[in-house]
Short mmCIF file of C-alpha atoms and ligand atoms in Angstrom, two decimals:
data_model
loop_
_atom_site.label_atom_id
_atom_site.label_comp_id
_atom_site.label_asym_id
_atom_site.label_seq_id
_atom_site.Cartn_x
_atom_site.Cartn_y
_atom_site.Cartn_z
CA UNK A 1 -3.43 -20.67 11.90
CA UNK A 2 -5.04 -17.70 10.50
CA UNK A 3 -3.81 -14.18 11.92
CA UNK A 4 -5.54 -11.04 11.05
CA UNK A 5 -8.96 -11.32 10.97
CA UNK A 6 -10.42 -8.55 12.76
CA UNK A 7 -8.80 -5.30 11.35
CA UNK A 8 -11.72 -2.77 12.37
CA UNK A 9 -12.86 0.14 10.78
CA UNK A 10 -9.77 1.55 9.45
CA UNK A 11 -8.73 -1.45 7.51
CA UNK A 12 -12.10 -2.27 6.04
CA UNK A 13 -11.94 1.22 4.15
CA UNK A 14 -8.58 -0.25 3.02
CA UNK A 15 -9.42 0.55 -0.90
CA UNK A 16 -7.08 -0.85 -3.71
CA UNK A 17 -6.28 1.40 -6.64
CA UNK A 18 -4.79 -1.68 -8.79
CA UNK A 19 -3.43 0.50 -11.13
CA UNK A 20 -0.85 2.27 -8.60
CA UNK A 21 0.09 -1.02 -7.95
CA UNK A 22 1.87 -2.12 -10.90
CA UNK A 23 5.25 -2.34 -10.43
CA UNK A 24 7.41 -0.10 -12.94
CA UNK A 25 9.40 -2.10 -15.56
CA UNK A 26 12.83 -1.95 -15.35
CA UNK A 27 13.91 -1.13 -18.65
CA UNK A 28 16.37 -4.56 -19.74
CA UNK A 29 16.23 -6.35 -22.98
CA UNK A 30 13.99 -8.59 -23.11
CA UNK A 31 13.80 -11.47 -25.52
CA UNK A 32 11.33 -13.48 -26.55
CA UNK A 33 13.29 -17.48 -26.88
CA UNK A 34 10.30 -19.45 -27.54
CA UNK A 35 6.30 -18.94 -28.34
CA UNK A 36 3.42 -21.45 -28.56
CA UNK A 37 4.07 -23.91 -31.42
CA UNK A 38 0.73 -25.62 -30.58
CA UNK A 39 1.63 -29.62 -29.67
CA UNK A 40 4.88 -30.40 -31.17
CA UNK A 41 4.49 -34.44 -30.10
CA UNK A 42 5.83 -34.22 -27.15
CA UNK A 43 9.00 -37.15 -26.00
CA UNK A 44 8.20 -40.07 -24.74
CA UNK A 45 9.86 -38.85 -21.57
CA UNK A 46 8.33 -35.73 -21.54
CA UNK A 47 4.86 -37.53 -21.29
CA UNK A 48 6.28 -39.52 -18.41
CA UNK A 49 6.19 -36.18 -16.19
CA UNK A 50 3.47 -34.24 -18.25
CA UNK A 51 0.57 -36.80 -17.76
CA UNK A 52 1.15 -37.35 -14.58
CA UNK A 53 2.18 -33.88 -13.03
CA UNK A 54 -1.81 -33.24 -11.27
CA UNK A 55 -2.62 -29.63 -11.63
CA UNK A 56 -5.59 -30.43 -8.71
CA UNK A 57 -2.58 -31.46 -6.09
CA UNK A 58 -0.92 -28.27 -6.90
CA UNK A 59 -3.85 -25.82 -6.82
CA UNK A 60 -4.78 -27.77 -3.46
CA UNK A 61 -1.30 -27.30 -1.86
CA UNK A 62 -1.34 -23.71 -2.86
CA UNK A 63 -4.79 -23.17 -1.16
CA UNK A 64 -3.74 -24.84 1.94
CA UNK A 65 -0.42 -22.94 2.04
CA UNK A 66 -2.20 -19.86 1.57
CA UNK A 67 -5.77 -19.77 3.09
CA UNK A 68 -4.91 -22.52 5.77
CA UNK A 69 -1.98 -21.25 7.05
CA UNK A 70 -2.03 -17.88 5.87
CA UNK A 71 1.75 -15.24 5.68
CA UNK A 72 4.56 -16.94 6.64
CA UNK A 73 6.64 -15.01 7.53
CA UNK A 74 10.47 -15.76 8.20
CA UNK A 75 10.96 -16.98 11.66
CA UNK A 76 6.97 -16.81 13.08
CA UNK A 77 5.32 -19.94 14.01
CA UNK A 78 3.51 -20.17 10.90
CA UNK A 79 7.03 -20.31 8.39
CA UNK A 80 7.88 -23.42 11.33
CA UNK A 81 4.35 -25.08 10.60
CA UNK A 82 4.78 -24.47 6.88
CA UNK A 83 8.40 -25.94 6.83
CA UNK A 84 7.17 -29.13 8.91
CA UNK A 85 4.46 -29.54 5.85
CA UNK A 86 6.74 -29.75 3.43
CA UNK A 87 9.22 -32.00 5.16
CA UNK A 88 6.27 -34.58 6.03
CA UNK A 89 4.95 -34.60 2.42
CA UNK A 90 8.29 -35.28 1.27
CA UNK A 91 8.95 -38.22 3.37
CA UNK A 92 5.55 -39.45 2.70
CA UNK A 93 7.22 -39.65 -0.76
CA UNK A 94 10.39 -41.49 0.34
CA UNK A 95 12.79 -38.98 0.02
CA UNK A 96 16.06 -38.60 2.63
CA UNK A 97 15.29 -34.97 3.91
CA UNK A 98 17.13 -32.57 6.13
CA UNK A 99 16.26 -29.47 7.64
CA UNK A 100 18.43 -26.94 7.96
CA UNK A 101 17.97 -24.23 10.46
CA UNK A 102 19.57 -20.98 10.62
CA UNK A 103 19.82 -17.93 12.07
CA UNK A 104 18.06 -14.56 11.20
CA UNK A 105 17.57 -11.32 12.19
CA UNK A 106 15.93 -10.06 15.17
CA UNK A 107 12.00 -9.92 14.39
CA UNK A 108 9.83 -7.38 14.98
CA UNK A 109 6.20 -7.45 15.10
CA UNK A 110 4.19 -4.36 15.79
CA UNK A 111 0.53 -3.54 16.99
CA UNK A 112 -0.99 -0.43 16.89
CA UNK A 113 -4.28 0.90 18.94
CA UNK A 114 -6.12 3.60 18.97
CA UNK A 115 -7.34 5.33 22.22
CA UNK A 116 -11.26 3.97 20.46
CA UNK A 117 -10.09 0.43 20.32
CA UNK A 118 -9.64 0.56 16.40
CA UNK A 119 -6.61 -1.31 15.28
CA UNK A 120 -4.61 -0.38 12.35
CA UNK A 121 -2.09 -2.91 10.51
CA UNK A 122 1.18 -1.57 11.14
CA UNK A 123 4.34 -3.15 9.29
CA UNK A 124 7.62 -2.54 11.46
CA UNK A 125 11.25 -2.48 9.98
CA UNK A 126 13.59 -4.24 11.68
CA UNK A 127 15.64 -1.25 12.70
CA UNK A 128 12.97 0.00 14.57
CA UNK A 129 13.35 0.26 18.23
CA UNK A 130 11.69 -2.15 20.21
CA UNK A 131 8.54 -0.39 23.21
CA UNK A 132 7.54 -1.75 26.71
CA UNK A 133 4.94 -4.26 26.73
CA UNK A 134 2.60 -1.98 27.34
CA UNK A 135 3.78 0.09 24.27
CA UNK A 136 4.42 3.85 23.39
CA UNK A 137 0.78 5.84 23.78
CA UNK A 138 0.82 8.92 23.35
CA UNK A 139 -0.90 11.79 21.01
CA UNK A 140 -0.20 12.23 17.38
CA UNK A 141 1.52 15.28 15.55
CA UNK A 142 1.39 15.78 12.07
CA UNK A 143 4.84 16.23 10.40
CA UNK A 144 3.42 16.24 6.68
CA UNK A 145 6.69 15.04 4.47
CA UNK A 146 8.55 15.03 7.57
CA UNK A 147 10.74 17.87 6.88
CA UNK A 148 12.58 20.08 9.74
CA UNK A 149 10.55 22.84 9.17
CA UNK A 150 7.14 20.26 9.79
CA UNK A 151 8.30 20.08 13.19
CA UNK A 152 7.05 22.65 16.31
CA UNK A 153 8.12 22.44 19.63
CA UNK A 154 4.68 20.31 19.93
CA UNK A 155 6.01 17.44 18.17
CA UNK A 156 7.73 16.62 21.68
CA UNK A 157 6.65 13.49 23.20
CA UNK A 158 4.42 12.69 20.61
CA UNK A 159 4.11 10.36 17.80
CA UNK A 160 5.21 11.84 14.37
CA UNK A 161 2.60 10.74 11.79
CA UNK A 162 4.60 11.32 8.52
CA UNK A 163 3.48 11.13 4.92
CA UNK A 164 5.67 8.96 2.33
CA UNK A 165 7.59 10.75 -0.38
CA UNK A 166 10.36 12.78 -1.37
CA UNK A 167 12.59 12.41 1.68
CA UNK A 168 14.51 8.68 2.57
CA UNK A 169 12.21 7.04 5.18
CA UNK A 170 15.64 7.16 7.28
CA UNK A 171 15.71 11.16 6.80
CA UNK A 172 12.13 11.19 8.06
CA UNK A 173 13.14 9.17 10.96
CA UNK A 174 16.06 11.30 11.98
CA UNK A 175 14.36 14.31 11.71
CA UNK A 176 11.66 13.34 14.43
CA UNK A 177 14.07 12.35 16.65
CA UNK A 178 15.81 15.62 16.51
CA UNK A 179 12.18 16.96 17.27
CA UNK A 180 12.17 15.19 20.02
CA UNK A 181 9.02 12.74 19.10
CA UNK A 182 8.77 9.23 20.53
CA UNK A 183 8.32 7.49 17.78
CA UNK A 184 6.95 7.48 14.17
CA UNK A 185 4.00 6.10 11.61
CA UNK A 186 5.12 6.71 8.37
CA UNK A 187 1.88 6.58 5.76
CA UNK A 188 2.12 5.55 2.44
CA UNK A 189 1.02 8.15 0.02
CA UNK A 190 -0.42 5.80 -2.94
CA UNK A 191 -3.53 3.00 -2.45
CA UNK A 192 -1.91 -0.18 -1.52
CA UNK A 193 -3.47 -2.87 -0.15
CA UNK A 194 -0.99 -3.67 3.01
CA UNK A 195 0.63 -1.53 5.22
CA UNK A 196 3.84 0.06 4.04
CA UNK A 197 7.13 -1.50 4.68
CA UNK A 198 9.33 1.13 5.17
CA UNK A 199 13.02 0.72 5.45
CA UNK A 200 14.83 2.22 8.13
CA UNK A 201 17.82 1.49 10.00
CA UNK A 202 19.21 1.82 13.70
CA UNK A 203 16.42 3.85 14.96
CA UNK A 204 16.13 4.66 18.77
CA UNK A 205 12.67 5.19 18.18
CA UNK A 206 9.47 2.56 17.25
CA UNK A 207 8.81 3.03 13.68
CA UNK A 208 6.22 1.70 12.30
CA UNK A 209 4.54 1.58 8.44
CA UNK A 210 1.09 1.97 8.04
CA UNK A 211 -1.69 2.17 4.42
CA UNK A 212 -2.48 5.54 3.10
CA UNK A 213 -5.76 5.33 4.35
CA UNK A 214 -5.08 4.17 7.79
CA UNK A 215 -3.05 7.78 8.09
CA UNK A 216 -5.52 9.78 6.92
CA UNK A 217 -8.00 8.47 9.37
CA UNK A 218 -5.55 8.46 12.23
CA UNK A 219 -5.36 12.34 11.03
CA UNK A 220 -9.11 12.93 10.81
CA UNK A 221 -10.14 11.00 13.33
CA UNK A 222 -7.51 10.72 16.39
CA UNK A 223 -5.17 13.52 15.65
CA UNK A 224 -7.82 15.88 15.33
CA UNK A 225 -9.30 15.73 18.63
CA UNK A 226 -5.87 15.39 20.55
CA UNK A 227 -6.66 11.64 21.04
CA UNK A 228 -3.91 9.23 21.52
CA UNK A 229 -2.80 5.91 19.85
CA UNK A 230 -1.09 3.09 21.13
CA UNK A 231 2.07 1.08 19.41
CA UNK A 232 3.98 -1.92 20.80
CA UNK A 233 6.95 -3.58 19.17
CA UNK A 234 7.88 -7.23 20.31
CA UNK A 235 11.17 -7.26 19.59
CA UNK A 236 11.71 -11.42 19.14
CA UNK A 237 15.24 -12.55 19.45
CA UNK A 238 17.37 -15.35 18.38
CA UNK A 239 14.36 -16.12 15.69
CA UNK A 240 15.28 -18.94 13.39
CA UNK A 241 14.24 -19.76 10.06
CA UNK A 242 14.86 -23.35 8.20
CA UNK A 243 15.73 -24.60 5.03
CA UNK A 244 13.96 -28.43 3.94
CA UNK A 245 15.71 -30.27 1.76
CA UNK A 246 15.07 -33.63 -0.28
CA UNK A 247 17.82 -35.23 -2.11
CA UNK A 248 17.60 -38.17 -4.72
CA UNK A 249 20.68 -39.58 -5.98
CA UNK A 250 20.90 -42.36 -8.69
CA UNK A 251 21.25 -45.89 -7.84
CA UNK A 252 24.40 -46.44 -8.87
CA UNK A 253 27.19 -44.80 -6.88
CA UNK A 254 29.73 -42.19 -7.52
CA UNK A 255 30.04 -39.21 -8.27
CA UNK A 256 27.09 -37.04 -10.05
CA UNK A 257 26.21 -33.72 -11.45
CA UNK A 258 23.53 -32.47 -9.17
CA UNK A 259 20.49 -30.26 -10.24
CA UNK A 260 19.04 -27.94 -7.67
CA UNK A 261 15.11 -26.74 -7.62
CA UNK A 262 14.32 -24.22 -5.39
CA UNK A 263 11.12 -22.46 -4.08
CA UNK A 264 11.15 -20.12 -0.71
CA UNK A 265 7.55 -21.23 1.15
CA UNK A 266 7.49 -17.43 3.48
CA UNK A 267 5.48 -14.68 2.18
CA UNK A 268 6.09 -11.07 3.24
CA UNK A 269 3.40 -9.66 6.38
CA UNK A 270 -0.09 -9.80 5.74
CA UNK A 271 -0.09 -11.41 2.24
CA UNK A 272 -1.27 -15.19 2.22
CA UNK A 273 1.21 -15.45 -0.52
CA UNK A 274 -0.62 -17.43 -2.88
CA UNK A 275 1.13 -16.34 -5.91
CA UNK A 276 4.46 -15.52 -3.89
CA UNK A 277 5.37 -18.09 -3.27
CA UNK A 278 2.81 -20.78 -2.63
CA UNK A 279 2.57 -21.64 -6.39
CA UNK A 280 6.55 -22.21 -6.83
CA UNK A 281 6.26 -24.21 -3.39
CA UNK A 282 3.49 -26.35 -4.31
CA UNK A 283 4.72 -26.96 -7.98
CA UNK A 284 7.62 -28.10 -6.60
CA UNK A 285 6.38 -30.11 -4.37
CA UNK A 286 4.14 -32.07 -7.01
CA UNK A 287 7.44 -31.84 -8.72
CA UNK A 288 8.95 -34.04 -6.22
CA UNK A 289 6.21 -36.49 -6.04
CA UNK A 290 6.66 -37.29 -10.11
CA UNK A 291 9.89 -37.19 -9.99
CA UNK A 292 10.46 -39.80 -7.25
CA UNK A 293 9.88 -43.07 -9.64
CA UNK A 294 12.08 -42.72 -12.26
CA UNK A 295 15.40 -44.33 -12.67
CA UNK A 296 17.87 -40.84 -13.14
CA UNK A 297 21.37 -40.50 -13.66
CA UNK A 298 22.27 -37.11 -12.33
CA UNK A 299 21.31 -36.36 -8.41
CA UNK A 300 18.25 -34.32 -7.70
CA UNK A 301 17.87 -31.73 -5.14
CA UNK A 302 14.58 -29.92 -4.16
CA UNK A 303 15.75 -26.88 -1.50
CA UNK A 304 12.53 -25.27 -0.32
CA UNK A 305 14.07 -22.21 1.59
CA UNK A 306 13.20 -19.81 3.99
CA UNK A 307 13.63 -16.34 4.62
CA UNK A 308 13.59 -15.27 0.70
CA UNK A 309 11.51 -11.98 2.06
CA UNK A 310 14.09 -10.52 4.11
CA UNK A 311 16.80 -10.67 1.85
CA UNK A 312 17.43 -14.20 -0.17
CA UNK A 313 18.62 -15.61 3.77
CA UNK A 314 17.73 -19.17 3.59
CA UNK A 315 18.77 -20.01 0.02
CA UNK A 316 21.60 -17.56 0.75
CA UNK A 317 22.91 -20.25 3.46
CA UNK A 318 22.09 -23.68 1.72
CA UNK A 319 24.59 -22.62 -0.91
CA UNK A 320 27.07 -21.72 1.73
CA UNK A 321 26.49 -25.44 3.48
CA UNK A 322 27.36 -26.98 0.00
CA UNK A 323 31.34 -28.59 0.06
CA UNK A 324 33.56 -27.23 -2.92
CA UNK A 325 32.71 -30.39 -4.77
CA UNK A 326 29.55 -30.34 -4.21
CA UNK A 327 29.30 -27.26 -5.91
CA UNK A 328 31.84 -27.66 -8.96
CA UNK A 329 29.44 -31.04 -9.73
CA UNK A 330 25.97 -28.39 -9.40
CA UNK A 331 25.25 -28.07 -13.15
CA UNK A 332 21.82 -25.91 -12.47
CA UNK A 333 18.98 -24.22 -10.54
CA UNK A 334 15.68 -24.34 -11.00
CA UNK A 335 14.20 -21.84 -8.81
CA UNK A 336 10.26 -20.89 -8.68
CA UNK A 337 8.41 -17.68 -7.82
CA UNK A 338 5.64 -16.73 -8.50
CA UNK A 339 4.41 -19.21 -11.45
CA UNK A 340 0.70 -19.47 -11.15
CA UNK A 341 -1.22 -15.85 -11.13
CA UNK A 342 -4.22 -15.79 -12.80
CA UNK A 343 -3.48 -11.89 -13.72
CA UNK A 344 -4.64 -11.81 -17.70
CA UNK A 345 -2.08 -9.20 -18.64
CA UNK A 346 0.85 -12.15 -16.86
CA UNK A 347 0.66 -14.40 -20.52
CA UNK A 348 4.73 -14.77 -20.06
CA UNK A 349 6.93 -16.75 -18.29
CA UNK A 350 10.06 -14.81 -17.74
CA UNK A 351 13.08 -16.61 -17.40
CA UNK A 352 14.87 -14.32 -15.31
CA UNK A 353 18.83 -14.36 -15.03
CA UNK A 354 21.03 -12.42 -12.84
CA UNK A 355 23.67 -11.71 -16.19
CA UNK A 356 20.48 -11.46 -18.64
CA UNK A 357 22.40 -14.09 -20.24
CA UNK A 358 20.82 -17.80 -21.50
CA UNK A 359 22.20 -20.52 -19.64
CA UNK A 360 21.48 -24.64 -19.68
CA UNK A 361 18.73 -24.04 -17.73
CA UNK A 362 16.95 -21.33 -20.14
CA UNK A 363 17.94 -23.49 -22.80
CA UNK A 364 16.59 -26.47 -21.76
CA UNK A 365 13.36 -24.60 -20.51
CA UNK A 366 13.24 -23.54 -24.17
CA UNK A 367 13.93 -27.02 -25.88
CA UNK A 368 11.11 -28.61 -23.77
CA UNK A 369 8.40 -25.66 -24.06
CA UNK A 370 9.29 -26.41 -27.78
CA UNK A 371 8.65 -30.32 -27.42
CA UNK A 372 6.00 -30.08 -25.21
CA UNK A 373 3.76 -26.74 -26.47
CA UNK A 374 4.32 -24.69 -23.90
CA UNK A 375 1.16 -21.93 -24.57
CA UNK A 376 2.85 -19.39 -22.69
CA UNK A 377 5.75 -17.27 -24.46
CA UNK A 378 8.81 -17.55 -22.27
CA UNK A 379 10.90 -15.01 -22.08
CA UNK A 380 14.42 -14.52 -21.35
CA UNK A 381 15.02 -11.47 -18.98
CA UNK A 382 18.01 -9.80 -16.58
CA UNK A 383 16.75 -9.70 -12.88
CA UNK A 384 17.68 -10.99 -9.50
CA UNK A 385 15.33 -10.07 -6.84
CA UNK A 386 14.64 -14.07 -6.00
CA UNK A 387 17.06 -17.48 -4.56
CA UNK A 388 18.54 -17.67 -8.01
CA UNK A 389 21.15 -14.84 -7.24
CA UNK A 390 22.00 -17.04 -4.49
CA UNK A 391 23.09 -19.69 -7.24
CA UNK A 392 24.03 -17.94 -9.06
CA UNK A 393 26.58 -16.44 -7.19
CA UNK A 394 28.12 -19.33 -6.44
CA UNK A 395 28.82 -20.06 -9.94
CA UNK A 396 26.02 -22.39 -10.45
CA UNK A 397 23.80 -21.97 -13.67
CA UNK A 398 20.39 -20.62 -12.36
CA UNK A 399 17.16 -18.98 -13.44
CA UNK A 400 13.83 -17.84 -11.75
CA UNK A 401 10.98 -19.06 -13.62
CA UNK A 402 8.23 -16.22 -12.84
CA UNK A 403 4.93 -15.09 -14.44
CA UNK A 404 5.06 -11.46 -15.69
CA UNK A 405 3.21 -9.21 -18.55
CA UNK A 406 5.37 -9.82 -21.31
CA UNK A 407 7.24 -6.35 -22.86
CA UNK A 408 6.42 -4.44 -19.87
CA UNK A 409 7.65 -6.97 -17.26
CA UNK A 410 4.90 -5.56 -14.83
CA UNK A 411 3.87 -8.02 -11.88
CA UNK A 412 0.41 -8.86 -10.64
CA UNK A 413 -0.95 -5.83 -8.47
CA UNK A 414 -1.76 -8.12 -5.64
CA UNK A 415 2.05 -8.76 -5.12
CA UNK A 416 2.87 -8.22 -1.70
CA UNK A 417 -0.47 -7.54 -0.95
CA UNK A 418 -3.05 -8.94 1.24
CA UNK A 419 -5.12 -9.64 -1.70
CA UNK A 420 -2.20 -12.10 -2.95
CA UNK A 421 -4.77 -15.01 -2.39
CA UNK A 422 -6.34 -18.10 -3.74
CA UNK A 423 -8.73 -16.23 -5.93
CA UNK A 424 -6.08 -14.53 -8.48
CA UNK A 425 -4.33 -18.24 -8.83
CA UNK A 426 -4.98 -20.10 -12.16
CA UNK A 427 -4.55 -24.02 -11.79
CA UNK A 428 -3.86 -23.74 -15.70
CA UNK A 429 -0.77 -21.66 -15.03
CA UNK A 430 0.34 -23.72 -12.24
CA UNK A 431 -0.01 -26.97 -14.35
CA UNK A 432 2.02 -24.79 -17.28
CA UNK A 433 4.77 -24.33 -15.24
CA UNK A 434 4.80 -27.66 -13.54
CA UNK A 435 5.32 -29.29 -16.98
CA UNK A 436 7.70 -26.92 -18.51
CA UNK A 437 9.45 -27.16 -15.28
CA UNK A 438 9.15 -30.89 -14.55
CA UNK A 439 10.01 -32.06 -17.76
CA UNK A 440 13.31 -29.69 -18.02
CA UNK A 441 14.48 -30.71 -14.91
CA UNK A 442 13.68 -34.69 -15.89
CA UNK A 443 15.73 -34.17 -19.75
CA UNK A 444 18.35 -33.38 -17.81
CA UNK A 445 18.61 -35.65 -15.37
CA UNK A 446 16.41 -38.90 -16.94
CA UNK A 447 18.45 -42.43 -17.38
CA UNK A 448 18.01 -42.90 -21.33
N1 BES B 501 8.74 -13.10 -5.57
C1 BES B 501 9.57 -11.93 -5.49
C2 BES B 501 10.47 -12.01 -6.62
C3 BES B 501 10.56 -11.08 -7.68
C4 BES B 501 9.95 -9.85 -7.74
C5 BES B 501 11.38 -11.53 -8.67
C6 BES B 501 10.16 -9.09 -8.82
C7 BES B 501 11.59 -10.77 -9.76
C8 BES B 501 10.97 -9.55 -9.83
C9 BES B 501 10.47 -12.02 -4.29
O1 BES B 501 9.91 -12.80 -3.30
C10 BES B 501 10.71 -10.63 -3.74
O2 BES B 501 9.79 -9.95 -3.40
N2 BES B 501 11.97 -10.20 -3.70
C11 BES B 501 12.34 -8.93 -3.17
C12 BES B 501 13.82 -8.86 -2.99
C13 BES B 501 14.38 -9.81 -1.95
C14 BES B 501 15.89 -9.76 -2.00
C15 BES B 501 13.88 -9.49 -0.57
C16 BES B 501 11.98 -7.79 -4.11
O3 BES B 501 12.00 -7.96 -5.35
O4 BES B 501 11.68 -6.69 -3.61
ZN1 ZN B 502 8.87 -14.41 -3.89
#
């Protein structure tokens, strides 16, 4: 299952400058709602989820999820074999499950050549243009920024090699075409690990995102002698992406609140996605297993969704499939992402809500980290950026449960990376958040 593999030359110079990696804090409030009281004597029914939640199973899923497989990206063959995983485990557990396909945006997947046989990773935005089979070769110009005035007559015919920064990717774009190039690389102009994912609609051209260093040696070493390069985008239609789904109702009939956990299982291109979102995916997962042999009185719900990296798509439709009552009786959402980096500056678990405000699932986050001795501070913060907006539009009580560096709010550096991998994951951190998570989600829902 493993793509990748043999990036050549180019790609092995591939340095990583963490600290241009950080992601900049947004400036919200952020507030600290509960801090480690050491072990508070946990409930009886907290130590019903707590002893047995296995921090092994979850470190193990993660690995396999991540190293096995590898990205999964929304609508490839490996988001397909990672949503057939999840929907065998959970029957192995006795659950009823349904997958839910649905539709998503035309896929593009780009390779790029040069006229030496080095290949360079090349990210391509799904407004890009789609090439033959046998791809767009043709010589490189350099268009610096990308500016009108970069442009010559020469840049006919060619490829436009194009530098990041100060002008919208789309700008950039534009401007080539009214140069007459046949397509465009766009290089990133700051040390990060993948290739750049630039944004770019409606483009009659192949564009295609590449790492800082990959454009500097396509400048130095191809562009230089007049060489050429070679880029083909597939352009795959129709793809499909697929929501799993386990429900649990209580024995007795009628009608129930219903709690909602979430956790998307794709990663972005090129990142194994260990971190994002392997760790929500797998803690969920053991999640499900616990969970499964209790007697409850409110219905559970595990949604592991799809196509979270192109735009919140898969948990974006499993709230549209849900009736009006089916909503008006959802009480919460639990939603995952990103709980188990091993980052030492990530000693938080933000709480992230679209309003900033608390809700009953903060709350009760913060009532069992209190009960249980949660070591991590959690923290209550204003973002979307993950399935919880989805909820939470909907009217449904939600928050993303995430690992961040508390005050600053910064992210690992290997997010969206290749180097999101098994190596920065902490089983510790996974085992945190499958307590504080588990045991919420079971105080809620438990038969007393
Ligand atoms: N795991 C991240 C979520 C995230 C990042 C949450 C930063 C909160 C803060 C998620 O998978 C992601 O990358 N989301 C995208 C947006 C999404 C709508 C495609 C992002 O934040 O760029
Ligand atoms: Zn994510």
């Amino acid at each position: 299952m493993k793509i990748g593999g043999k990036f050549k030359v180019i790609m092995l110079s591939m340095v990583l400058a963490v600290s241009s990696l950080y992601v900049m804090p947004i400036q919200f409030s952020q507030t600290i709602v509960a801090q480690a009281k050491g072990d508070q004597g946990e409930a009886a029914f907290d130590q019903k989820i707590i002893s047995r939640i296995s921090a092994e199973r979850i470190y193990e899923d993660v690995h396999y999820l991540s190293e096995t497989i590898g990205p999964r990206v929304a609508g490839t063959e490996e988001e397909k074999f990672t949503a057939n995983y999840i929907k065998e485990r959970l029957l192995s557990y006795g659950y009823e499950v349904e997958v839910q396909d649905f539709n998503i945006p035309d896929l593009k997947v780009g390779h790029l050549q040069t006229d030496n046989g080095d290949e360079v990773l090349v990210n391509i935005p799904s407004g890009s243009a789609a090439t033959t089979e046998e791809g767009l070769t043709a010589e490189l110009y350099d268009a610096g920024l990308g500016y009108p005035t970069d442009f010559t007559e020469d840049a006919a015919g060619k490829i436009a090699l194009i530098s990041r920064g100060e002008l919208t990717f789309q700008v950039k774009v534009e401007n080539a075409i009214a140069a007459g190039s046949a397509g465009v690389l766009i290089y990133n102009n700051i040390d990060q690990a993948g290739p750049l994912n630039p944004s770019i609609t409606n483009s009659p051209l192949p564009v295609g995102g590449i790492t800082k260093v990959s454009g500097e040696a396509l400048l130095e070493d191809v562009a230089s002698r007049n060489g050429t390069v070679t880029l083909k985008v597939n352009s795959i239609s129709n793809a499909t992406s697929q929501n799993i789904i386990a429900k649990r109702a209580p024995n007795k009939g009628g009608n129930h609140d219903i709690l909602h956990v979430s956790a998307h299982y794709d990663s972005v291109p090129f990142a194994p996605g260990a971190s994002d979102n392997a760790s929500g995916t797998a803690v969920a997962l053991e999640m499900a297993r616990v969970l499964k042999s209790y007697p409850i009185e409110k219905e559970l719900r595990f949604a592991f969704v799809g196509a979270e990296e192109i735009g919140l798509v898969g948990s974006h439709y499993y709230v549209s499939q849900l009736t009006e009552d089916e909503i008006d009786r959802s009480i919460a959402n639990f939603n995952m992402d990103m709980v188990g980096t091993s980052w030492e500056n990530a000693t938080a678990i933000f709480m992230n809500t679209v309003d900033g405000q608390a809700n009953i699932v903060s709350e009760t986050a913060v009532a069992t980290a209190e009960r249980i001795g949660t070591p991590s501070e959690l923290v209550l913060y204003q973002r979307g950026s993950s399935d919880h907006v989805s909820f939470h539009d909907a009217g449904i009580a939600a928050v993303n449960f995430i690992r961040r560096e508390p005050r600053t709010a910064n992210l690992e550096p290997y997010y969206h990376t290749p180097l999101d991998t098994i190596e920065h994951i902490s089983e510790e951190r996974l085992k945190e958040a499958g307590d504080l998570v588990g045991a919420s989600v079971y105080s809620l829902i438990r038969k007393n």
